[in-house]
Tab-separated table of C-alpha atoms in Angstrom:
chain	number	residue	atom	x	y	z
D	1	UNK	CA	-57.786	70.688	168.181
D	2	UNK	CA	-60.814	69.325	166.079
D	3	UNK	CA	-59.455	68.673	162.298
D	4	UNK	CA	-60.914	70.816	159.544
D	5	UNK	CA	-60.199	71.739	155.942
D	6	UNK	CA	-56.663	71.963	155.100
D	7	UNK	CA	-56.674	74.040	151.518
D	8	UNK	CA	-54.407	72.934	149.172
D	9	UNK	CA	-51.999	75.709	148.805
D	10	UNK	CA	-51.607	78.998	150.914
D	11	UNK	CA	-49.456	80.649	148.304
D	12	UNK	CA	-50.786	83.801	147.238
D	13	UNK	CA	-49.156	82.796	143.683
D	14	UNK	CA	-49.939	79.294	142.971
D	15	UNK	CA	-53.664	79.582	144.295
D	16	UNK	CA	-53.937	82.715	141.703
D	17	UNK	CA	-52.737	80.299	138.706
D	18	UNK	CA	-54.538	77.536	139.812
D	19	UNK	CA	-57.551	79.699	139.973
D	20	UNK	CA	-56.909	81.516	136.454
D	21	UNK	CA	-56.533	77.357	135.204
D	22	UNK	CA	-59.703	76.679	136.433
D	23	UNK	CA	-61.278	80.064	135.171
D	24	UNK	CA	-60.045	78.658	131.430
D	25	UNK	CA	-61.418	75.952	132.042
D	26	UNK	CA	-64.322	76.145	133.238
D	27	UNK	CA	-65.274	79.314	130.633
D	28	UNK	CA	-64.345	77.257	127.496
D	29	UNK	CA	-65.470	78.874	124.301
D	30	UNK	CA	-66.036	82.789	124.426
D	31	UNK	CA	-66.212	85.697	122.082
D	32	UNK	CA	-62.984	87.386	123.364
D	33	UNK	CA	-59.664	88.184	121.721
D	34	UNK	CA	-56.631	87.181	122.956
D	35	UNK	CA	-55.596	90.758	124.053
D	36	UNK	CA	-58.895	91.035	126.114
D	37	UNK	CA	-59.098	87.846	127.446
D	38	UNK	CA	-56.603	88.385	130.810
D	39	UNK	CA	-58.876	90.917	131.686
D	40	UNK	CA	-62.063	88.938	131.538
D	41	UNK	CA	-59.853	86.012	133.723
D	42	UNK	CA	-58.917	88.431	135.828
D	43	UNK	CA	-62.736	90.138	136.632
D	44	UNK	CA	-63.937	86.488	136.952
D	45	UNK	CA	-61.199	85.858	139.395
D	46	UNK	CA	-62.388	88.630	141.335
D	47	UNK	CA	-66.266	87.455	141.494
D	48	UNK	CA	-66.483	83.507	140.819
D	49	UNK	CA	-68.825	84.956	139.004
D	50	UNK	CA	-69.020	83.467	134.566
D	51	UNK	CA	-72.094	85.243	133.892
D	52	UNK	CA	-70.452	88.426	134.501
D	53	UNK	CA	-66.926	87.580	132.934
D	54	UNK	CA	-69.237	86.899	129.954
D	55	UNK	CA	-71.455	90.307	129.593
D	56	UNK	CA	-67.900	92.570	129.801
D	57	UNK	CA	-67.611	94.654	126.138
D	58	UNK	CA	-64.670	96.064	125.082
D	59	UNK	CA	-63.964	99.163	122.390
D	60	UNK	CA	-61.645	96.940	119.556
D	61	UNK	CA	-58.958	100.323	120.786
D	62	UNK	CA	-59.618	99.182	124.774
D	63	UNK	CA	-57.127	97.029	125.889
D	64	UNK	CA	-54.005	98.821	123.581
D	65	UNK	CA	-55.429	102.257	125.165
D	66	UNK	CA	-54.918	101.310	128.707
D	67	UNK	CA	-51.306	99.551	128.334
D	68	UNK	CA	-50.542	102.938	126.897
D	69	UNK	CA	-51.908	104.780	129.221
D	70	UNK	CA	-50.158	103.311	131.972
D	71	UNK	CA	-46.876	103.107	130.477
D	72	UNK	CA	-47.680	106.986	130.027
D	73	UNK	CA	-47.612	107.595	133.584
D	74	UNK	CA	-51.096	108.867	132.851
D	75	UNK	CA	-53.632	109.147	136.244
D	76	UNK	CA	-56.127	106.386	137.034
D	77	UNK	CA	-59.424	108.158	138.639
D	78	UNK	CA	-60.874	105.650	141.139
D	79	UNK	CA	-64.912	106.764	141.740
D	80	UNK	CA	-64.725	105.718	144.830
D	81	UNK	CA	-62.299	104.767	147.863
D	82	UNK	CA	-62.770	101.112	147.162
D	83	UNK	CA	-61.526	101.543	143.352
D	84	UNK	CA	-58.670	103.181	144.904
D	85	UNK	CA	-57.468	100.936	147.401
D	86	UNK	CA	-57.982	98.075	145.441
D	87	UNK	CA	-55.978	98.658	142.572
D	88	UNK	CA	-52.334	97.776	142.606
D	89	UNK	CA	-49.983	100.491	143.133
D	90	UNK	CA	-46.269	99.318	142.210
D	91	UNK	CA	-46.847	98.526	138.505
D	92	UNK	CA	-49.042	101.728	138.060
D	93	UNK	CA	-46.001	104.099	139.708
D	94	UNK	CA	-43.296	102.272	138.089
D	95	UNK	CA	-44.070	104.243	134.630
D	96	UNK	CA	-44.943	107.241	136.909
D	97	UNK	CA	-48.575	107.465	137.645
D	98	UNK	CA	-50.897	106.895	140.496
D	99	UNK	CA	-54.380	106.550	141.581
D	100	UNK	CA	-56.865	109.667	142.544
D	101	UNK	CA	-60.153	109.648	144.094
D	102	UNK	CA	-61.891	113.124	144.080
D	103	UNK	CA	-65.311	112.270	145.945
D	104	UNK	CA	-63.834	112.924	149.404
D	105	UNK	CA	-62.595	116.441	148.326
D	106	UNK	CA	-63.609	119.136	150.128
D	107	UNK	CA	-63.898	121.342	147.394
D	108	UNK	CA	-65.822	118.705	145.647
D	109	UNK	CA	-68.209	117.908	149.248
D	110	UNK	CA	-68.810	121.486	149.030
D	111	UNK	CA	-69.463	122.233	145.240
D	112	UNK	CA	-71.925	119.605	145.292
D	113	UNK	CA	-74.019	121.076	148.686
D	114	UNK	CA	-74.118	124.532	146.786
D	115	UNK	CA	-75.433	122.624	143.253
D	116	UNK	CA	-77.415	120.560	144.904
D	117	UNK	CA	-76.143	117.553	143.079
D	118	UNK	CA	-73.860	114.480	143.974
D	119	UNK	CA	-70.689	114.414	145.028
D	120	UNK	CA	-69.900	111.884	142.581
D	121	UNK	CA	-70.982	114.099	139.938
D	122	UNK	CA	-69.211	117.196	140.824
D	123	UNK	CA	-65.866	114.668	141.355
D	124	UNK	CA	-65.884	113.756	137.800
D	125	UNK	CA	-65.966	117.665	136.863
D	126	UNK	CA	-62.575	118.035	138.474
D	127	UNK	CA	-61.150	114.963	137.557
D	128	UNK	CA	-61.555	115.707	133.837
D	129	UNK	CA	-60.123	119.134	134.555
D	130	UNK	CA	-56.897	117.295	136.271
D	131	UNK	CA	-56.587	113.641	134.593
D	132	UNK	CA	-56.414	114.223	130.932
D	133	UNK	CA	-55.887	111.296	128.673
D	134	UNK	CA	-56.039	109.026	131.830
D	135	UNK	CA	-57.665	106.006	133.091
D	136	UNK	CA	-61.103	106.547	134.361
D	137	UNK	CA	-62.439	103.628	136.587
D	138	UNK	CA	-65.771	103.712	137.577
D	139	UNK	CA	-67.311	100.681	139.691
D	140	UNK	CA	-69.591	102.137	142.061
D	141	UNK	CA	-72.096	105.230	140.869
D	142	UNK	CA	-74.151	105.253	137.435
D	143	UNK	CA	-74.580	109.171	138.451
D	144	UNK	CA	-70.378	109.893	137.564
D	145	UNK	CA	-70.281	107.406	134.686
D	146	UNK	CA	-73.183	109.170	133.115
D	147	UNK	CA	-71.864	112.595	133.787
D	148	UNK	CA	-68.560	111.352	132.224
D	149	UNK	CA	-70.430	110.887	129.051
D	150	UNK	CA	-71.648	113.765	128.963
D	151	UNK	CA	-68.318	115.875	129.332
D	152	UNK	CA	-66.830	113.424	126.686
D	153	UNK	CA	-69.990	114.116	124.266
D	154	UNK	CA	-69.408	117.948	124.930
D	155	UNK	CA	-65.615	117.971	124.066
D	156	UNK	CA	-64.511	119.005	127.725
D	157	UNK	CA	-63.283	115.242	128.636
D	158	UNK	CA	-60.735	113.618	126.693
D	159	UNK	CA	-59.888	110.454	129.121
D	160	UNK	CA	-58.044	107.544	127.615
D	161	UNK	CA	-59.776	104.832	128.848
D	162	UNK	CA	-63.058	104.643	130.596
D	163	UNK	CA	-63.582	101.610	132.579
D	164	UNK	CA	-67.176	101.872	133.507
D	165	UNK	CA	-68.411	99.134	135.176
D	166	UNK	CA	-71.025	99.997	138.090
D	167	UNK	CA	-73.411	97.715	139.741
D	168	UNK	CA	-77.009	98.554	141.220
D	169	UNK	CA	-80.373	98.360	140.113
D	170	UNK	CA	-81.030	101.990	139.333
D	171	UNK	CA	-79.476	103.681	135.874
D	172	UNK	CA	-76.388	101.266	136.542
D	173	UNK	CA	-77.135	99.145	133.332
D	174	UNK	CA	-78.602	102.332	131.624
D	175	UNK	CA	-75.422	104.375	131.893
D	176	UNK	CA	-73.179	101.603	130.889
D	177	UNK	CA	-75.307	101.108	127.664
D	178	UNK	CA	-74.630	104.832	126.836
D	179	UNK	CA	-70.931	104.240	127.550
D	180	UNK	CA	-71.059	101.501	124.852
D	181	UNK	CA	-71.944	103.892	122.118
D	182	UNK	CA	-69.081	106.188	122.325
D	183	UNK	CA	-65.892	105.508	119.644
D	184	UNK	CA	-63.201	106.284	122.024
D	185	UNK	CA	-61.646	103.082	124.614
D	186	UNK	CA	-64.168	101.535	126.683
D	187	UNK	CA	-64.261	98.648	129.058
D	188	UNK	CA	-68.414	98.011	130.209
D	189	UNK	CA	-70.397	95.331	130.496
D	190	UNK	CA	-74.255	94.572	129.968
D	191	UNK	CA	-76.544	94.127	132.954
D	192	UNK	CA	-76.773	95.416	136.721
D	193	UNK	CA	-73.849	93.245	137.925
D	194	UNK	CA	-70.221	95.479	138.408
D	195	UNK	CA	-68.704	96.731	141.111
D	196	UNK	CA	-65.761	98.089	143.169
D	197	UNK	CA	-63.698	94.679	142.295
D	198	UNK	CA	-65.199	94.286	138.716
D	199	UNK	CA	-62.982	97.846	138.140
D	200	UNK	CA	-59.927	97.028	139.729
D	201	UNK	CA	-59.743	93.622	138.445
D	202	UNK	CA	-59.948	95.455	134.794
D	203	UNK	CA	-57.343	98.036	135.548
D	204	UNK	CA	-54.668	95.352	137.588
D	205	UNK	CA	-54.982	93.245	134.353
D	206	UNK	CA	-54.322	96.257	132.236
D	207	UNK	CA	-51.205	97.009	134.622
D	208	UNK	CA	-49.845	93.399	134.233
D	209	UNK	CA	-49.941	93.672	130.570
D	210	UNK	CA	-48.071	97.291	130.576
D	211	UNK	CA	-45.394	95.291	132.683
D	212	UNK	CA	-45.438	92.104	130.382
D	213	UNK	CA	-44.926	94.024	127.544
R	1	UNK	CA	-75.111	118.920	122.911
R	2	UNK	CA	-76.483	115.242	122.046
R	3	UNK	CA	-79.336	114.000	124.345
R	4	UNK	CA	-78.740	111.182	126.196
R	5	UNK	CA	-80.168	108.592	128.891
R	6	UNK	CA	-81.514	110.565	131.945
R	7	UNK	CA	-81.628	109.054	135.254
R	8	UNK	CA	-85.124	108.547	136.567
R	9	UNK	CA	-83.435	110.409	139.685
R	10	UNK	CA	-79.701	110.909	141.252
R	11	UNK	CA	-80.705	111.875	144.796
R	12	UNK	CA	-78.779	108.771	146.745
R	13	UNK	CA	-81.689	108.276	149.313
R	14	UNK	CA	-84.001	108.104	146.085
R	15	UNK	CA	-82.189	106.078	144.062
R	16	UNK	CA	-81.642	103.252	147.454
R	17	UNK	CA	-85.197	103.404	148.062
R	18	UNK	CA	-86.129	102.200	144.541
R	19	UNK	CA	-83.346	99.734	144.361
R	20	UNK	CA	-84.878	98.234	147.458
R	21	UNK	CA	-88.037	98.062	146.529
R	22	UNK	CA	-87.123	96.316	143.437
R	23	UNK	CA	-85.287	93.711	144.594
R	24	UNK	CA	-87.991	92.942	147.616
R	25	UNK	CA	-90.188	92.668	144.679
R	26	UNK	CA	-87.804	90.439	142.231
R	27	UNK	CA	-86.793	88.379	144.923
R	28	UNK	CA	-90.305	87.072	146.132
R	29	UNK	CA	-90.554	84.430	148.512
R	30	UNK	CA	-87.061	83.624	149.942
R	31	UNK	CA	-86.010	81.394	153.178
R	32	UNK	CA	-84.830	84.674	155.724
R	33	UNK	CA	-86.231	85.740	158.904
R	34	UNK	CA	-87.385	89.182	159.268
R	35	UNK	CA	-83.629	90.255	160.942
R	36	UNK	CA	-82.194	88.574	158.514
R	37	UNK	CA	-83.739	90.274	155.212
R	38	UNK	CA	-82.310	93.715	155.804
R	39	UNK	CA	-78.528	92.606	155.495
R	40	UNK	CA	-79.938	89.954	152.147
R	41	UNK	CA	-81.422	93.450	150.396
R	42	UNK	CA	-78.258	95.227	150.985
R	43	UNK	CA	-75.717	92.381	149.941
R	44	UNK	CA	-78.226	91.625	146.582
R	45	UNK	CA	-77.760	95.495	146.082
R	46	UNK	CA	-74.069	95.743	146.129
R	47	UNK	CA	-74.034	93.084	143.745
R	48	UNK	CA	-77.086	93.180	141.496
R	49	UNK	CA	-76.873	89.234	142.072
R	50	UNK	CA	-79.754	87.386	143.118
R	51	UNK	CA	-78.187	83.983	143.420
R	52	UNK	CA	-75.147	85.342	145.788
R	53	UNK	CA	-78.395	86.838	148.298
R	54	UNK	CA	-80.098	83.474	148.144
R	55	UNK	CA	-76.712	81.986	149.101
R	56	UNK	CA	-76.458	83.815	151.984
R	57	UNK	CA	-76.565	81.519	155.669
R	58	UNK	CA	-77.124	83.059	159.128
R	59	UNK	CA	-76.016	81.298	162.699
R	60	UNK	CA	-79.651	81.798	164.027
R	61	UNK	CA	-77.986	84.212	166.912
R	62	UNK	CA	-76.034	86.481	164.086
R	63	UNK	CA	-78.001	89.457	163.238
R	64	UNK	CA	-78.241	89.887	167.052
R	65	UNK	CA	-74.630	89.126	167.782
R	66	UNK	CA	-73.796	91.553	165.692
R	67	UNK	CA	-76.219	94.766	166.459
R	68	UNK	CA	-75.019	93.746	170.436
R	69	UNK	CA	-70.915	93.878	168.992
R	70	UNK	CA	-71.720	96.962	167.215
R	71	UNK	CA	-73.796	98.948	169.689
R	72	UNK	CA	-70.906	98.193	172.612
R	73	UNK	CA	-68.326	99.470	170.555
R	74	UNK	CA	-66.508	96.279	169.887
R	75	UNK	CA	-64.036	96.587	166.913
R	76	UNK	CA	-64.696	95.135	163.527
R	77	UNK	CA	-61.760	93.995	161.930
R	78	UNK	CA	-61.747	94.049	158.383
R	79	UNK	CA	-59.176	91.233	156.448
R	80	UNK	CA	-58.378	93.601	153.665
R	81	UNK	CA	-57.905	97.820	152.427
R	82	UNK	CA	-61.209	97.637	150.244
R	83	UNK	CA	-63.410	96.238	153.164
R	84	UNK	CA	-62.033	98.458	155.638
R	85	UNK	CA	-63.032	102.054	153.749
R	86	UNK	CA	-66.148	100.664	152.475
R	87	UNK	CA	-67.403	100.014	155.898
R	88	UNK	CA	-69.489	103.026	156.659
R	89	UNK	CA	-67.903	104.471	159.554
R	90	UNK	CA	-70.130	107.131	161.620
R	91	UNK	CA	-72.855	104.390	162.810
R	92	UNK	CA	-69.746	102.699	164.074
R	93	UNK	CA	-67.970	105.445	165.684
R	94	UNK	CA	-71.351	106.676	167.510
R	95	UNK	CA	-70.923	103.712	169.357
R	96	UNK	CA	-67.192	103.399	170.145
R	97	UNK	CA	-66.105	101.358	167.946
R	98	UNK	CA	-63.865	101.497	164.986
R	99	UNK	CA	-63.211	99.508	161.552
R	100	UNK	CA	-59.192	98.050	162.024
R	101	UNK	CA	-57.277	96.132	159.275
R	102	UNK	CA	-53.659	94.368	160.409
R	103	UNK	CA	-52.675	93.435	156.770
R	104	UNK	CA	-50.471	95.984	156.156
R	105	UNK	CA	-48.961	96.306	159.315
R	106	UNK	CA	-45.190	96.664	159.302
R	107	UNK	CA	-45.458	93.542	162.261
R	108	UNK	CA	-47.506	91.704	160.067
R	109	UNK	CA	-45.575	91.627	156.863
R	110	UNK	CA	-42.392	90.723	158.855
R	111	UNK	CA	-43.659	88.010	160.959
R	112	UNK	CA	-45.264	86.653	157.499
R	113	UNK	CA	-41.688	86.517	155.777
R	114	UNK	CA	-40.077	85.076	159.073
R	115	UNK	CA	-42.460	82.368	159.546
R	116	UNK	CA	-42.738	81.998	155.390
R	117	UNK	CA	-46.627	82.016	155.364
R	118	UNK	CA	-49.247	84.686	154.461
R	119	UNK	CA	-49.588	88.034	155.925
R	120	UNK	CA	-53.754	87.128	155.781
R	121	UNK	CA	-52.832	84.157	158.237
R	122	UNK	CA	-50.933	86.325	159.848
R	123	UNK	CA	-52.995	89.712	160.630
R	124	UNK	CA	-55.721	87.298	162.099
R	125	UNK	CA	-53.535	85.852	164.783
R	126	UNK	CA	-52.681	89.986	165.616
R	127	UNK	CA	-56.721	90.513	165.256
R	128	UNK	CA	-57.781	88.178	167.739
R	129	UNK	CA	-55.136	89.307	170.637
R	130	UNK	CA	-56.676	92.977	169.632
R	131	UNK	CA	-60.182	92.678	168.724
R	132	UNK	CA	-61.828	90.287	171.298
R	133	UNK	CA	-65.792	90.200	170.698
R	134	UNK	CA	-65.218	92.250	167.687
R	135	UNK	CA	-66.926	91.731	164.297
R	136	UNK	CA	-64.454	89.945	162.204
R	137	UNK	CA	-65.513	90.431	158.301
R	138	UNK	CA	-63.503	88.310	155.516
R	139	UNK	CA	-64.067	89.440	152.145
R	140	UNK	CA	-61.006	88.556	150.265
R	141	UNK	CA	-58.963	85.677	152.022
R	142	UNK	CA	-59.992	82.396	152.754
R	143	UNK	CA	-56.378	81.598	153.945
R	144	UNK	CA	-57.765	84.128	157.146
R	145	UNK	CA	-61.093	82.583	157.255
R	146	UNK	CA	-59.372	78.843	157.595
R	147	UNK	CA	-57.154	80.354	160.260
R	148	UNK	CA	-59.723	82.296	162.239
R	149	UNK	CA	-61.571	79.220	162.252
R	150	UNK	CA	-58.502	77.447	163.818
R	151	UNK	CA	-58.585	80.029	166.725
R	152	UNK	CA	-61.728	79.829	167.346
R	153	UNK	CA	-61.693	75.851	167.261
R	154	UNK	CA	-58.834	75.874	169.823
R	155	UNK	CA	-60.345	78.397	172.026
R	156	UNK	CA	-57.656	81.228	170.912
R	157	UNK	CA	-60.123	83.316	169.204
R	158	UNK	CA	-63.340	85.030	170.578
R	159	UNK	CA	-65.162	87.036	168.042
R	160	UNK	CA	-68.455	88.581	168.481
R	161	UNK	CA	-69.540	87.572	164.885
R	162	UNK	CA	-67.755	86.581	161.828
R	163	UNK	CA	-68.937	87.799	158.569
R	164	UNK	CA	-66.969	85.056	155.830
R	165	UNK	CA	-67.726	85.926	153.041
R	166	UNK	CA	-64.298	85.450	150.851
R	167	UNK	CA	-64.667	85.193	146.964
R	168	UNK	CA	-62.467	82.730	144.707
R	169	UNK	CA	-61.892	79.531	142.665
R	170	UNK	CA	-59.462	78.485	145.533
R	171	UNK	CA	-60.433	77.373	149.176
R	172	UNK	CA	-63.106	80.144	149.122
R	173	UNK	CA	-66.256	77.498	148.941
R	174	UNK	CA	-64.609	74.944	151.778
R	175	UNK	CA	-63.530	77.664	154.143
R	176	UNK	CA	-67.388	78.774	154.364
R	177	UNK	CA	-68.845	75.430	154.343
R	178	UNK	CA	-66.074	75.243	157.887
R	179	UNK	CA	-67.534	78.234	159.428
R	180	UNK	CA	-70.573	77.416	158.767
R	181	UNK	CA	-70.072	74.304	161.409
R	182	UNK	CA	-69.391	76.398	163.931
R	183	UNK	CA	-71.727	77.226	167.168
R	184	UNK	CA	-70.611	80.787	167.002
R	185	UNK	CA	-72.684	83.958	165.232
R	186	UNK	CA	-71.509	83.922	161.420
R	187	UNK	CA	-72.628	85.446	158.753
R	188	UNK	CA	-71.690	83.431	155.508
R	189	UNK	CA	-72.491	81.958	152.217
R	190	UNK	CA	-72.483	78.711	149.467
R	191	UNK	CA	-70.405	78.738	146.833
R	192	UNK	CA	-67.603	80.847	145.753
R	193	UNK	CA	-69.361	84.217	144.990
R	194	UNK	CA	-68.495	86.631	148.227
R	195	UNK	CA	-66.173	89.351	147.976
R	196	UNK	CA	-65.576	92.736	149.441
R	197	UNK	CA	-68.821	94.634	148.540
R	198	UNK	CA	-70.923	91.142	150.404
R	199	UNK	CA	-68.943	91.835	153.866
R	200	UNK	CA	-69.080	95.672	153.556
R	201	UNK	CA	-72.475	95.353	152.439
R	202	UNK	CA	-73.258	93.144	155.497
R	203	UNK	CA	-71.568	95.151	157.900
R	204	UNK	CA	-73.420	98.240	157.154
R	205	UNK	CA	-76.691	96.559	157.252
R	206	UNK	CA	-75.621	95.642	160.622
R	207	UNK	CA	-75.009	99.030	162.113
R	208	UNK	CA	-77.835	100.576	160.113
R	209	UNK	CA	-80.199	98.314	162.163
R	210	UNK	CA	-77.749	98.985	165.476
R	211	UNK	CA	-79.030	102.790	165.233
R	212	UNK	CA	-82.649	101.820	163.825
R	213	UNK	CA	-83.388	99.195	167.243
């Protein structure tokens, strides 16, 4: 057998703190407090990627709002399957919550034939009907983060957290710049870039801290 | 109600074909073949990033390889949770096939404690006993790109393509840079930016052009 790399550790643990060392690193100065900062490790962890780590904005309430949250027991809404899988599921249930996706619903699959609208639209209906005061993670669809806004703006969403990070090209860096003007907890960032991992890397840094204490 | 931001559209076929058509146009000249630009688009617009696209590198047989894997029905194994649901699943199933993931299997995780080493080294060495010619796409672990690699080097391992594509500070950059010596169809890129949305993104480019031929 030919020789090839041989990586210097294949524990899950040490090559996740040699990773968040070279993250600290590598970012040096930033504009981050020291309550935000794990999260912004943690979301350039999860994408290599500094430019990224660097455009994330937080509400000054963000971070405490989350830790509470969890330890609440409060729901985390996941936008999409991806969100849902990816976030970590012990230190969530340990204070009594969980993790709901609504987009696969067949209420909310047919709601959204008879409106005519998206499914991830008509998801965020019922998950502001069902999640109060929880943990709403978007990563994937502009469409549900701006329809989220508009339920908060209206009164008929009170969540406790919105992470709202999507990615794409189309309304993705439009909706997060709305999300940036509400006063309640907010995790966003500026720009296209987000995603599926951007959103669980926010929320499994939030769930570390609820454990730390 | 206060007015905010509205959407130029949220019709999902609308809002990919303008995403498209921006980055074709933002992109400009760029190094892929004609087979090849259809799975750059869709990875630059899972991740808004430009740089990760341009980083992408193609065996010259891969696009191929993997419309052939795909339109026989061979599996696609997927090395972690988020890859395997964001894999879309009906151009698959038309064919046969099916997206698997061993990580979680109850084998897996105790063979991984016996043996004291990951459960990602671990579901690849169960992948390639179930999955021969399969589409093997690495997202997350470069711990099962290194040891795919290692199967394939000593003749254990037969895939049909390999999509490695696994973000991270860690191994992730050297564990490409190996595949990428290989005489097999891959599907990889420089650096350490990858992640789940690249291999999911790259997958369903795949089958898209598997029903398009």
């Amino acid at each position: 057998m030919s020789q090839g790399f041989k990586p210097v550790t294949t524990r899950p643990q040490e090559i996740e703190d040699l990773s968040f060392q070279m993250i600290t690193e590598e970012l040096g100065t930033h504009p981050f407090t020291e309550e935000q900062f794990p999260v912004v490790q943690r979301v350039i962890h999860a994408s290599a990627d500094f430019e990224l780590g660097r455009s994330l904005l937080f509400h000054p309430r963000a971070v405490q709002a989350g830790v509470e949250a969890i330890r609440k027991g409060r729901p985390i809404v996941a936008d999409v399957q991806m969100v849902q899988v990816g976030i970590s599921k012990p230190r969530i249930e340990q204070f009594g919550g969980g993790v709901r996706v609504y987009i696969s619903d067949s209420d909310v699959v047919e709601e959204a034939k008879r409106l005519g609208t998206t499914r991830a639209i008509v998801s965020m209906r019922k998950a502001v009907r069902e999640a109060e005061g929880g943990i709403f993670a978007i990563g994937n669809a502009p469409t549900a983060l701006l329809e989220l806004i508009r339920l908060v703006k209206e009164g008929t969403a009170r969540p406790g957290l919105i992470v709202g990070v999507p990615v794409g090209f189309v309304s993705a860096a439009e909706s997060k710049e709305e999300l940036a003007k509400l006063d309640i907890p907010f995790i966003t960032n500026q720009g296209r870039k987000g995603g599926s991992p951007t959103a669980v890397a926010a929320v499994n840094a939030l769930s570390l801290l609820a454990v730390k204490g």
